[in-house]
Short mmCIF file of C-alpha atoms in Angstrom, two decimals:
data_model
loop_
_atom_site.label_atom_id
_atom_site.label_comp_id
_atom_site.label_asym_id
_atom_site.label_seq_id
_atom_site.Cartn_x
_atom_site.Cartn_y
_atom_site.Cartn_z
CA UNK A 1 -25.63 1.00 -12.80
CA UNK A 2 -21.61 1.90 -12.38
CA UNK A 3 -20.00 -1.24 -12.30
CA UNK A 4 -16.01 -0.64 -10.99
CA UNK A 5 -12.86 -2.35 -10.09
CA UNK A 6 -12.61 -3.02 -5.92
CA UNK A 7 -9.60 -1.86 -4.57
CA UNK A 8 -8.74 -3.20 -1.33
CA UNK A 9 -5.58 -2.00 -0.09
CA UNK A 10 -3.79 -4.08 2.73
CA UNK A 11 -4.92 -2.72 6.07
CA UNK A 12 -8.59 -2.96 5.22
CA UNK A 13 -9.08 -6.29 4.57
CA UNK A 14 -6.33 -7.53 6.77
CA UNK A 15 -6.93 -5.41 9.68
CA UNK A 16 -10.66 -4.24 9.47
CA UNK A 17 -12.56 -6.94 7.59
CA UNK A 18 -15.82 -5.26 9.30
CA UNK A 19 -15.28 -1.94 7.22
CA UNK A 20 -15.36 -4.05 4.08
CA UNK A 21 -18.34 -5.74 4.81
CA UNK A 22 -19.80 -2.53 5.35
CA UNK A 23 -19.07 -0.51 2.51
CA UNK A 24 -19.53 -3.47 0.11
CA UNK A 25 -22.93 -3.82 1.58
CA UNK A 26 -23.85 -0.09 1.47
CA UNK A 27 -22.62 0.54 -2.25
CA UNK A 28 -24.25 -2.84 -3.23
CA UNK A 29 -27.44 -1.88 -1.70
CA UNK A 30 -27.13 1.49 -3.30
CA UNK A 31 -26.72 -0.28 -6.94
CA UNK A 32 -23.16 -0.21 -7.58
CA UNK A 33 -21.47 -3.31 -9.29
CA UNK A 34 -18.27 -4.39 -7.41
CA UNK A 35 -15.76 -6.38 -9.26
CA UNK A 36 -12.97 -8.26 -7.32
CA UNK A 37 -9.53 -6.56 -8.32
CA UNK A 38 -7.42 -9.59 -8.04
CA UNK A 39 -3.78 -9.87 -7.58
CA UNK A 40 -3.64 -6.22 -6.57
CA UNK A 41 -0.57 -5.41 -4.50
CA UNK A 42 -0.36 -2.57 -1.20
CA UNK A 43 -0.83 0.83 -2.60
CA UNK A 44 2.89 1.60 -1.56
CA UNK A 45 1.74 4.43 0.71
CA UNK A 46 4.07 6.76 2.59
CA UNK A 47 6.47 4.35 4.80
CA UNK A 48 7.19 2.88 1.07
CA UNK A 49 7.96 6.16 -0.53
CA UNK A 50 10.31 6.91 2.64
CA UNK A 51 12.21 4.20 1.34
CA UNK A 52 11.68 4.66 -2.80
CA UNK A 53 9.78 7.31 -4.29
CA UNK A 54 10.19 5.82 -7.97
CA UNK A 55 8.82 2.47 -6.38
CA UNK A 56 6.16 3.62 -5.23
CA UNK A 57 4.81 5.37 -7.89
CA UNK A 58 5.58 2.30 -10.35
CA UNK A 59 3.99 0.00 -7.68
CA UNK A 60 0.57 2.70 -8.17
CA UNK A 61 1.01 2.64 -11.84
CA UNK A 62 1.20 -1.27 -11.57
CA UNK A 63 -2.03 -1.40 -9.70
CA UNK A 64 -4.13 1.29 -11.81
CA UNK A 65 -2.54 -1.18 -14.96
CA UNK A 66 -4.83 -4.12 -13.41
CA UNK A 67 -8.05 -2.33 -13.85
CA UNK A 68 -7.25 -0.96 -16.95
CA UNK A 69 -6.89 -4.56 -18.67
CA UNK A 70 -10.76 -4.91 -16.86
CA UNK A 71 -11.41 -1.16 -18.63
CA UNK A 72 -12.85 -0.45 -15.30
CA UNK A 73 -12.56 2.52 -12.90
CA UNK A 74 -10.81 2.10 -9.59
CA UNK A 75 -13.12 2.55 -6.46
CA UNK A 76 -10.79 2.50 -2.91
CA UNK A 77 -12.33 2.20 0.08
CA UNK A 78 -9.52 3.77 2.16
CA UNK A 79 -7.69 7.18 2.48
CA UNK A 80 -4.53 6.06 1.84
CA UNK A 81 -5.13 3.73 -1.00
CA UNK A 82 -6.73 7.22 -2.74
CA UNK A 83 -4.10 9.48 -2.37
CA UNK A 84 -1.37 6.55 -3.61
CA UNK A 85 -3.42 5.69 -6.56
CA UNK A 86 -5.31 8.89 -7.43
CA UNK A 87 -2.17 10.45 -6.99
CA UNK A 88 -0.18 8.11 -9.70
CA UNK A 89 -2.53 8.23 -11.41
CA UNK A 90 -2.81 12.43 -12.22
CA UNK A 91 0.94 12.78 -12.06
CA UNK A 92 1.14 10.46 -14.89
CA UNK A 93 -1.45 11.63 -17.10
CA UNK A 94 0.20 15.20 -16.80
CA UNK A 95 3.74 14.30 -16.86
CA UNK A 96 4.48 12.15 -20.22
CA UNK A 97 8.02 11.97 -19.05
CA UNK A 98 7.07 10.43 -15.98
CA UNK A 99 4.83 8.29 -17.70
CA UNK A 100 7.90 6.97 -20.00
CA UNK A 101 9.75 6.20 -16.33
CA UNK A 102 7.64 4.63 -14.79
CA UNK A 103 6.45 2.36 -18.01
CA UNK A 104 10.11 1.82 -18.47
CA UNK A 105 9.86 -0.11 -15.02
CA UNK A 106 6.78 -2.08 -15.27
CA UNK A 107 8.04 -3.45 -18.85
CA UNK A 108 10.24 -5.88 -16.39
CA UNK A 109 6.78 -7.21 -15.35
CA UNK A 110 5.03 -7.02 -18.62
CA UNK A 111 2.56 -3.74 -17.82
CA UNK A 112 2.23 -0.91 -19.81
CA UNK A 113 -0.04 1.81 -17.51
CA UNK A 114 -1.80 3.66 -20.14
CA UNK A 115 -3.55 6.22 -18.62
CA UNK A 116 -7.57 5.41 -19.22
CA UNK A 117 -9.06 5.11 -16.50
CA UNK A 118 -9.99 6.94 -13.26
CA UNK A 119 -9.04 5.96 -9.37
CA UNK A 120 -11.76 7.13 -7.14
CA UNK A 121 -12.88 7.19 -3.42
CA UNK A 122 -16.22 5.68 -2.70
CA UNK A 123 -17.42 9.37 -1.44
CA UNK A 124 -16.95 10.46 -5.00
CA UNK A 125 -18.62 7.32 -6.45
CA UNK A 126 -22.20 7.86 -3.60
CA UNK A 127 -21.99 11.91 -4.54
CA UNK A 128 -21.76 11.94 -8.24
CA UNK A 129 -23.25 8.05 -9.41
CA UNK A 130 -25.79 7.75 -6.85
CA UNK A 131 -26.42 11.39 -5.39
CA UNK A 132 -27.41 12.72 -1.98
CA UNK A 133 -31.25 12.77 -3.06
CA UNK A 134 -31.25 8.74 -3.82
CA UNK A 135 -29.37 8.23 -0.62
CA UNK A 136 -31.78 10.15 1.41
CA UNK A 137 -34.82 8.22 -0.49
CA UNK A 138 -33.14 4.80 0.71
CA UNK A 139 -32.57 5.98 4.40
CA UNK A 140 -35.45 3.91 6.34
CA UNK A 141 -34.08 4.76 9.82
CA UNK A 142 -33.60 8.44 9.64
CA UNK A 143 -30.42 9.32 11.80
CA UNK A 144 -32.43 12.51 12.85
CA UNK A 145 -30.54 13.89 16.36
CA UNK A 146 -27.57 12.28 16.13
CA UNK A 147 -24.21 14.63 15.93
CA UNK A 148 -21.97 13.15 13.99
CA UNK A 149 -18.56 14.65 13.69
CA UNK A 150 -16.99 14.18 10.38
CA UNK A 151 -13.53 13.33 10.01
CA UNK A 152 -12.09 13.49 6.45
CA UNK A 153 -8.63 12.85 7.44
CA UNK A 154 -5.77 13.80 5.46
CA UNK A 155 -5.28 11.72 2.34
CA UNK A 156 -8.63 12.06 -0.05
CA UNK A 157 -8.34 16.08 0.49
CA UNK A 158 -4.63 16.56 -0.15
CA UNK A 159 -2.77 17.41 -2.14
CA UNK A 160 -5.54 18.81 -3.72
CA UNK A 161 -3.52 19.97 -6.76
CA UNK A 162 -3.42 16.14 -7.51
CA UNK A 163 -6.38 14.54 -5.71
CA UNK A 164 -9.04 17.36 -6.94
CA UNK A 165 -11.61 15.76 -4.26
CA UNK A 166 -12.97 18.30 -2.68
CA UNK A 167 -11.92 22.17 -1.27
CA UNK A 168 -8.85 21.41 0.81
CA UNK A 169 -9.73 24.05 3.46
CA UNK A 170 -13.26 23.93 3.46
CA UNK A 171 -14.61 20.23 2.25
CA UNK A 172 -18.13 19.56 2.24
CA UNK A 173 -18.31 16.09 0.51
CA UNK A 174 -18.53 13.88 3.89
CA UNK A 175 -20.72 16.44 5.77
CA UNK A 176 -23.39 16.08 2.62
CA UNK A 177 -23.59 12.70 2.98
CA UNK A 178 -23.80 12.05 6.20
CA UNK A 179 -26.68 14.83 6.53
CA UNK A 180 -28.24 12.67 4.06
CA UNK A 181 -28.95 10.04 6.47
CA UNK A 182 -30.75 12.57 8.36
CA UNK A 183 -28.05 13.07 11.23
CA UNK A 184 -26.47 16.35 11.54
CA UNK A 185 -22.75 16.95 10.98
CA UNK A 186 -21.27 19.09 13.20
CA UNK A 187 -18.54 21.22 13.20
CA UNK A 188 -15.74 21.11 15.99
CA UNK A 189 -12.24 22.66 16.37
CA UNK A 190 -9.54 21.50 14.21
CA UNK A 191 -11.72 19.39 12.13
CA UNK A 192 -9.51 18.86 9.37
CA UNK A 193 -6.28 18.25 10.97
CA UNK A 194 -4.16 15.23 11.01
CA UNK A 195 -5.11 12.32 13.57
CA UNK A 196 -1.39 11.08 13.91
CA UNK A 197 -2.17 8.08 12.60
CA UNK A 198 1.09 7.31 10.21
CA UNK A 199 2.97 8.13 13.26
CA UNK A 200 1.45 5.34 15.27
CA UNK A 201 4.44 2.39 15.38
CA UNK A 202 7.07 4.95 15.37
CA UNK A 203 6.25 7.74 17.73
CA UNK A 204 3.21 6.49 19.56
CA UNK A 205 3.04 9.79 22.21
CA UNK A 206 3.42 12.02 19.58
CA UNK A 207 1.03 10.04 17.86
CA UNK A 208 -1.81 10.03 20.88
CA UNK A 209 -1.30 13.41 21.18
CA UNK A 210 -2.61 14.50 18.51
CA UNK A 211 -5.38 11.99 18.25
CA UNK A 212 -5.98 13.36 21.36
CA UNK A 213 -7.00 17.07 20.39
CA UNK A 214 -8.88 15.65 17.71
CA UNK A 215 -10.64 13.60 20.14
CA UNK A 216 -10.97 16.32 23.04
CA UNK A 217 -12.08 18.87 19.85
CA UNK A 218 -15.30 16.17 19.12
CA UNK A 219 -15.88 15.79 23.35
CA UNK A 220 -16.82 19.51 23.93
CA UNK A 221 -18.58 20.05 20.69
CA UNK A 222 -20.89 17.30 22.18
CA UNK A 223 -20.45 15.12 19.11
CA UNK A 224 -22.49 11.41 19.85
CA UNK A 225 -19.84 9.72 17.08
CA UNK A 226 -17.30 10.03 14.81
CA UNK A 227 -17.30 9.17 11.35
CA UNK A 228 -14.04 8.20 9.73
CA UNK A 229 -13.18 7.00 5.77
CA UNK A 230 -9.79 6.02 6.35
CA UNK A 231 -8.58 3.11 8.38
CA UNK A 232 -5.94 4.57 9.95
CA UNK A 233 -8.09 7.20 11.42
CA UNK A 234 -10.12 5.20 12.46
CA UNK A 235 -7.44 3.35 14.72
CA UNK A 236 -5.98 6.62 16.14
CA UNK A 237 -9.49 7.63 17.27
CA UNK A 238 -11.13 4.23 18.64
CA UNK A 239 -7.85 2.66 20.13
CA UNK A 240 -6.70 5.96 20.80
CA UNK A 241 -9.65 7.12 23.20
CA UNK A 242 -8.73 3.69 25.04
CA UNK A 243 -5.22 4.54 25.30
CA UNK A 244 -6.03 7.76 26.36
CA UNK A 245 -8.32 6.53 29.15
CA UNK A 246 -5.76 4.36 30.19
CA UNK A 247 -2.95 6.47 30.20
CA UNK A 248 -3.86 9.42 31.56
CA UNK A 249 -6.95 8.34 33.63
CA UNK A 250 -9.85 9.69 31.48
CA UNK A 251 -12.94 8.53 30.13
CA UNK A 252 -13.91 9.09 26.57
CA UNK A 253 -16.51 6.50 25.09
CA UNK A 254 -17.57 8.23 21.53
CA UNK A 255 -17.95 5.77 18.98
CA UNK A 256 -15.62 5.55 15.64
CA UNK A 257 -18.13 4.37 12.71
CA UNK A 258 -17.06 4.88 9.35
CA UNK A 259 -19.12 6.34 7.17
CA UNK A 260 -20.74 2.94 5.23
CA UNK A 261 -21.64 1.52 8.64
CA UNK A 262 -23.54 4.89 9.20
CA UNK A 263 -24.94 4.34 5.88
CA UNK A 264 -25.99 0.59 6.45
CA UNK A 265 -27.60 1.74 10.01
CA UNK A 266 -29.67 4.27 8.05
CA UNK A 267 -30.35 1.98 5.48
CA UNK A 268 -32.11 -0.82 8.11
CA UNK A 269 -29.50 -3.50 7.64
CA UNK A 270 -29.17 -5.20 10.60
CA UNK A 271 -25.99 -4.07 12.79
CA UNK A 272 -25.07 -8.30 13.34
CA UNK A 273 -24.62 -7.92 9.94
CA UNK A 274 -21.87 -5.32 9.47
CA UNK A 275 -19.93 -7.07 12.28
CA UNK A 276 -20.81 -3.63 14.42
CA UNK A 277 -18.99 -4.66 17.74
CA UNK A 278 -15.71 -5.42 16.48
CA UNK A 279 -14.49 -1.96 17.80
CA UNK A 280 -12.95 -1.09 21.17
CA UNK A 281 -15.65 1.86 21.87
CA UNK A 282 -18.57 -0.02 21.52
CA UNK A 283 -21.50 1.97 19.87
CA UNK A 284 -24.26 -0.17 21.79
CA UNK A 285 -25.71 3.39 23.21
CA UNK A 286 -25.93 4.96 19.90
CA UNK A 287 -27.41 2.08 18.21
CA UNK A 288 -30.56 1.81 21.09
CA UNK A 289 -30.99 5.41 20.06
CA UNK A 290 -31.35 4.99 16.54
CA UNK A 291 -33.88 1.94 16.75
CA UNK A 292 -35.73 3.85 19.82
CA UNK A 293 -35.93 7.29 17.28
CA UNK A 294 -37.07 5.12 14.70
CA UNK A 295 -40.04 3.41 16.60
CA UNK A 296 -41.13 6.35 18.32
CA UNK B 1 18.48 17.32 -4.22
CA UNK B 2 17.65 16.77 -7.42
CA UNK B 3 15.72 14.34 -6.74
CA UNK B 4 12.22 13.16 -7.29
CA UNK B 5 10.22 15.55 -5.27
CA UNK B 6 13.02 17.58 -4.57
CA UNK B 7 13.20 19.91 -7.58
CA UNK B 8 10.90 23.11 -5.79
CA UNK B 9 12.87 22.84 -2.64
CA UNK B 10 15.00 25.84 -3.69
CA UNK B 11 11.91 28.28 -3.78
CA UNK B 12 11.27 27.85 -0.18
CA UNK B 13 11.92 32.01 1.15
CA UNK B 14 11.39 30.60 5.05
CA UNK B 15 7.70 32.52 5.29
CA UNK B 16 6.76 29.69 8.19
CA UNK B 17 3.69 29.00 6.71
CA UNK B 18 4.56 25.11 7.07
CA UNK B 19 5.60 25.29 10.23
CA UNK B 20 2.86 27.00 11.34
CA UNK B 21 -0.19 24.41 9.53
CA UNK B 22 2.27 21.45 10.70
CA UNK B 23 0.12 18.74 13.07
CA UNK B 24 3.54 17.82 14.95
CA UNK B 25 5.29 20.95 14.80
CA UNK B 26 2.91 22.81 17.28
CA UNK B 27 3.56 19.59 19.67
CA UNK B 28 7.25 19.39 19.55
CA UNK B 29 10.41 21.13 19.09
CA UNK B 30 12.15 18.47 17.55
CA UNK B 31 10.15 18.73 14.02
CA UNK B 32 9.67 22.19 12.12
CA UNK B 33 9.34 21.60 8.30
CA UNK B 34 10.70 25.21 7.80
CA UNK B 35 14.18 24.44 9.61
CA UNK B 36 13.81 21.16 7.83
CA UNK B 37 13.57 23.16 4.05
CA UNK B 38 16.33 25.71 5.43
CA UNK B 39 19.45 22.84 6.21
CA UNK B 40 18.26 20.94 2.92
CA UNK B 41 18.58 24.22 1.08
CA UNK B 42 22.19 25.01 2.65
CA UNK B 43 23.24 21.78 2.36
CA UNK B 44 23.83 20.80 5.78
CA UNK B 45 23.35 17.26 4.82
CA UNK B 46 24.66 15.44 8.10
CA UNK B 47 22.25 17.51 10.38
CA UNK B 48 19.27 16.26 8.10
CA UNK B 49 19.99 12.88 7.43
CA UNK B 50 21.52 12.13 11.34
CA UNK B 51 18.46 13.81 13.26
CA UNK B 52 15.30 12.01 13.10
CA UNK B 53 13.18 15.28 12.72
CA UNK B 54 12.66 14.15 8.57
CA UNK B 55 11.17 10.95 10.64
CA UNK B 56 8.68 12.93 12.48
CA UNK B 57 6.34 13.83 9.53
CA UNK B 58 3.38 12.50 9.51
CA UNK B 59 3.08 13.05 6.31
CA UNK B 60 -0.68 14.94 6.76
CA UNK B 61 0.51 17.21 3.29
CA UNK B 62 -0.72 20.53 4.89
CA UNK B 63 2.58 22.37 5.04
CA UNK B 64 2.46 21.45 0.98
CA UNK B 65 -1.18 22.22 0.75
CA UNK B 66 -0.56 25.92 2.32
CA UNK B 67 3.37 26.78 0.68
CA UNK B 68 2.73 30.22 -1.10
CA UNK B 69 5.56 29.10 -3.02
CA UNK B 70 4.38 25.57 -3.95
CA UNK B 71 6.95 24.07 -3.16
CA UNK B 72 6.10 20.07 -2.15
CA UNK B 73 7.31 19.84 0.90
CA UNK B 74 5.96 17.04 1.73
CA UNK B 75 7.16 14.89 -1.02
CA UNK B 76 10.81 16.65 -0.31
CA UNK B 77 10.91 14.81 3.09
CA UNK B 78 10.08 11.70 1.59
CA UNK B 79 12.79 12.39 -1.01
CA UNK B 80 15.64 13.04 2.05
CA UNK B 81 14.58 9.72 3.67
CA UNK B 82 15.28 8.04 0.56
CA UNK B 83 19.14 9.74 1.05
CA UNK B 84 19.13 8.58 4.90
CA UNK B 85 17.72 4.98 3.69
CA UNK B 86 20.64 5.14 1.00
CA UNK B 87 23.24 6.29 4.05
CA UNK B 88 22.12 2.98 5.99
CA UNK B 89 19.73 5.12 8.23
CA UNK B 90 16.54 3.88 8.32
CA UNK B 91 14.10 3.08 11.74
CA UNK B 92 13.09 -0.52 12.22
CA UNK B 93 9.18 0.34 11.72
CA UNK B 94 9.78 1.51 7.77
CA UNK B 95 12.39 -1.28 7.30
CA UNK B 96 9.58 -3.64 8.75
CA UNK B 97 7.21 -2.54 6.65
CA UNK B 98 9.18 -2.45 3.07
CA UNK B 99 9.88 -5.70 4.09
CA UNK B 100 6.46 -7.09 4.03
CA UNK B 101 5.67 -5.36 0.95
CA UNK B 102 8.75 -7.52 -0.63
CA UNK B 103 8.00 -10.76 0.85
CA UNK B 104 4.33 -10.65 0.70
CA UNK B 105 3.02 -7.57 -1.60
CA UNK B 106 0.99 -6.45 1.30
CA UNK B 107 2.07 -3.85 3.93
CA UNK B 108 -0.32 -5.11 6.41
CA UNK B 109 -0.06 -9.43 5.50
CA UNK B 110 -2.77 -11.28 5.91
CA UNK B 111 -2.76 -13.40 8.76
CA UNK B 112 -4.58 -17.16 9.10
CA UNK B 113 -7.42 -15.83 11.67
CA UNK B 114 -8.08 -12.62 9.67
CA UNK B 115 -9.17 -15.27 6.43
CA UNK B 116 -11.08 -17.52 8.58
CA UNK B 117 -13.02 -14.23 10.04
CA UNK B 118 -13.10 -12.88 6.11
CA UNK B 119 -14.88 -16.33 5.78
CA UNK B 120 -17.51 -16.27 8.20
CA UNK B 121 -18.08 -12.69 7.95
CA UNK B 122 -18.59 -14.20 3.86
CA UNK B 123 -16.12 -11.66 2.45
CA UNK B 124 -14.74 -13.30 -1.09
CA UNK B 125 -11.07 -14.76 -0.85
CA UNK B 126 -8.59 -12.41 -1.54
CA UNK B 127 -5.98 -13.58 -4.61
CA UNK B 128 -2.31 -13.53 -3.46
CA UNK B 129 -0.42 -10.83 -5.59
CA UNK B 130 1.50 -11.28 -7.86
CA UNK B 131 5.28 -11.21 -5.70
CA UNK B 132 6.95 -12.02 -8.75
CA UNK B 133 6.01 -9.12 -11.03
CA UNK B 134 5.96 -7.06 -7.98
CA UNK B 135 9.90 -7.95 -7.40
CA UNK B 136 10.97 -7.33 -11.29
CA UNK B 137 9.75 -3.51 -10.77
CA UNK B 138 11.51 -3.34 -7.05
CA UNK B 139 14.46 -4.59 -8.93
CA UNK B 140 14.28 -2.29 -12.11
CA UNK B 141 14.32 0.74 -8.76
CA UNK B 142 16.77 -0.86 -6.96
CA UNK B 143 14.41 -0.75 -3.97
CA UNK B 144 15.62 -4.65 -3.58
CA UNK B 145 19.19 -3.51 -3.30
CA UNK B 146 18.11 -0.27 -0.91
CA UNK B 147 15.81 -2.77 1.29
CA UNK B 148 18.71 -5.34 1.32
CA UNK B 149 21.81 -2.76 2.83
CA UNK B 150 19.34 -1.04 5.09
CA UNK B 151 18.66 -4.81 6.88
CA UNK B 152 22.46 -4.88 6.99
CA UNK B 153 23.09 -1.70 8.78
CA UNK B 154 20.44 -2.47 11.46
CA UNK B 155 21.78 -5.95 12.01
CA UNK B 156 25.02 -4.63 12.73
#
């Protein structure tokens, strides 16, 4: 089976050790070899092309250069991460002058980015190493009944010219797969708009706000969880439906899972085990209906 | 403008089509990426750089998904907060954040609790990067120098 370079990103394993665990444990389980990328740095994601452009796409280049002396792929685990790395990554294959730039740069710290290898996002690696039928052949607790709203977020679908994920304006990757653990994916208002989440820190309002129509969108299409593959979406729609029932008096309580902890549920591996409670909307409700659906 | 990122500003022909897929825009008055294209375009270079509408974006790359005209809007705001960073105006939070990237090679460090949690949760250690290769290339940009003013401005 696929063996490929881990990339971690910062926020991940810093902020949401839980979301490792579970997507480590769900592409393990699924066959796919994970080797440690060590000594990888951030991504440089947008607050460090605010400051540099140049840097950040050196920084990318610098990263993509540490799995190309392991002549593996690049599998990220986190929006963000994708878009930074996937995004050197084509811009450099395509622009040669670029390429001489940016190589120019990471002479100073002995790299040469070459160019071989891809940077992927582990939706891409489950639909086109494993595929949806082998996924649905693993599921031993069938998520049959629950309505899962998928949330793509921003940075694996655009800019599609670069990323090439999936139809920007009508994305089906995420839906696929989490129809392959027998749950439905629904569909809900403004389902592929932003969640705010880069504006958290700086304009937190503005920020909620917007989480919030996401989050209001998901309420009246009856939606038992969301499903999230990026971090920072994660945040602005878990912490945000707190901060929202705080602030303005109201009382959302749908769980954020991300899509490998959906994944490991189907899959039978205990929920102790993907650290399941370290979020503020707990998902104790949907997890009695899953074992309940499962015995019955 | 001719800048990274900033070389298909001048094909913008103010359709609104940004404005009108923008997140923040349909929230608040005080961010339209059209208006945003339009003073970049005639050069009204204090308005731009002195408001903190180029702040605002949240940097969800629909406006640059949708532009008829291609035109990478998205990457052009990044490219006129690299000018305000350069003029000394930069917020805290992205000043913050650079910073940790140069001290630490993370965004996000890693704090003492978070690797005794990684432990028992028996996630692998994570290897330190490699700050010293990390600072050659942020010196080769001159994001060291950048970084380094911008603290000085906000101290003042």
């Amino acid at each position: 089976m696929k063996c490929y370079a881990l990339y971690l990103g910062c926020t991940i394993p810093a902020r949401q050790p839980n979301h490792e665990l579970s997507t480590r444990k769900a592409l393990t389980h699924l066959g796919i070899n994970l080797v440690e990328l060590d000594k990888a740095t951030c991504c440089a994601p947008p607050p460090i092309e605010s400051v540099e452009l140049k840097t950040s796409l050196a920084i990318g280049a610098y990263n993509i250069c540490l799995a190309e002396e392991q002549n593996r792929d690049i599998i990220t685990i986190c929006g963000g991460c994708f878009q930074s790395l996937a995004g050197v990554n084509a811009r450099l294959k395509y622009d040669s002058h670029l390429k001489k730039e940016v190589n120019h740069i990471l002479a100073k710290a002995g790299k040469e980015y070459r160019g071989t290898q891809q940077v992927k996002h582990y939706l891409q690696v489950l639909t086109e190493d494993i595929g949806l039928p082998t996924i649905s052949q693993k599921v031993v607790k069938s998520l049959k009944g629950i309505r899962v709203a998928s949330f793509y977020g921003c940075h694996v679908l655009r800019p599609s010219t670069l990323l090439q994920f999936d139809d920007p304006e009508r994305p089906q990757i995420l839906d696929n797969l989490v129809e392959a653990t027998g749950a439905q994916s629904i569909d809900y208002i403004n389902k592929k708009k932003c969640c705010g989440g880069l504006l958290r820190g700086y304009e937190d309002d503005l920020a909620l706000e917007i989480a919030r129509d996401k989050i209001v969108n998901v309420y009246n299409a009856q939606g038992d969880c969301i499903t999230t593959v990026c971090p920072f979406c994660f945040v602005a729609l878990d912490i945000g439906q707190l901060q929202l029932n705080r602030k303005f008096n109201e009382s959302y309580n749908i769980p954020v899972l991300h899509y490998p902890e959906l994944l490991c549920l189907a899959f039978g591996i205990d929920p102790k085990d993907i650290a399941i409670d370290n979020r503020r909307i707990k998902a104790n409700s949907l997890l009695h209906r899953i074992t309940y659906m499962s015995e019955h | 403008m001719q800048h990274l990122g900033g070389e298909t500003l001048t094909l913008c022909y103010q359709c609104g089509t940004c404005a009108s897929s923008c997140p923040v825009a349909r929230l608040t008055k005080r961010f339209n990426p059209r208006i945003i294209l339009k003073d970049a375009i005639l050069g009204n270079k204090e308005k731009v750089l002195n408001e903190d509408a180029i702040w605002l974006c949240s940097s969800c790359f629909n406006c640059q998904e949708r532009c008829p005209q291609e035109i990478e809007i998205a990457d052009i705001i990044y490219a006129l907060r690299n000018m305000a960073i350069k003029e000394k105006r930069a917020p805290q939070a992205f000043i913050d954040m650079a910073s940790n990237l140069a001290e630490s090679g993370r965004v996000v460090p890693l704090a003492n609790f978070t690797i005794r949690r990684r432990e028992r949760s028996g996630l692998p250690t994570i290897m330190a990067p490699d700050t010293d290769a990390l600072n050659k290339i942020m010196s080769a940009t001159d994001f060291t120098s950048i970084l380094e003013q911008a603290k000085k401005a906000d101290s003042q």
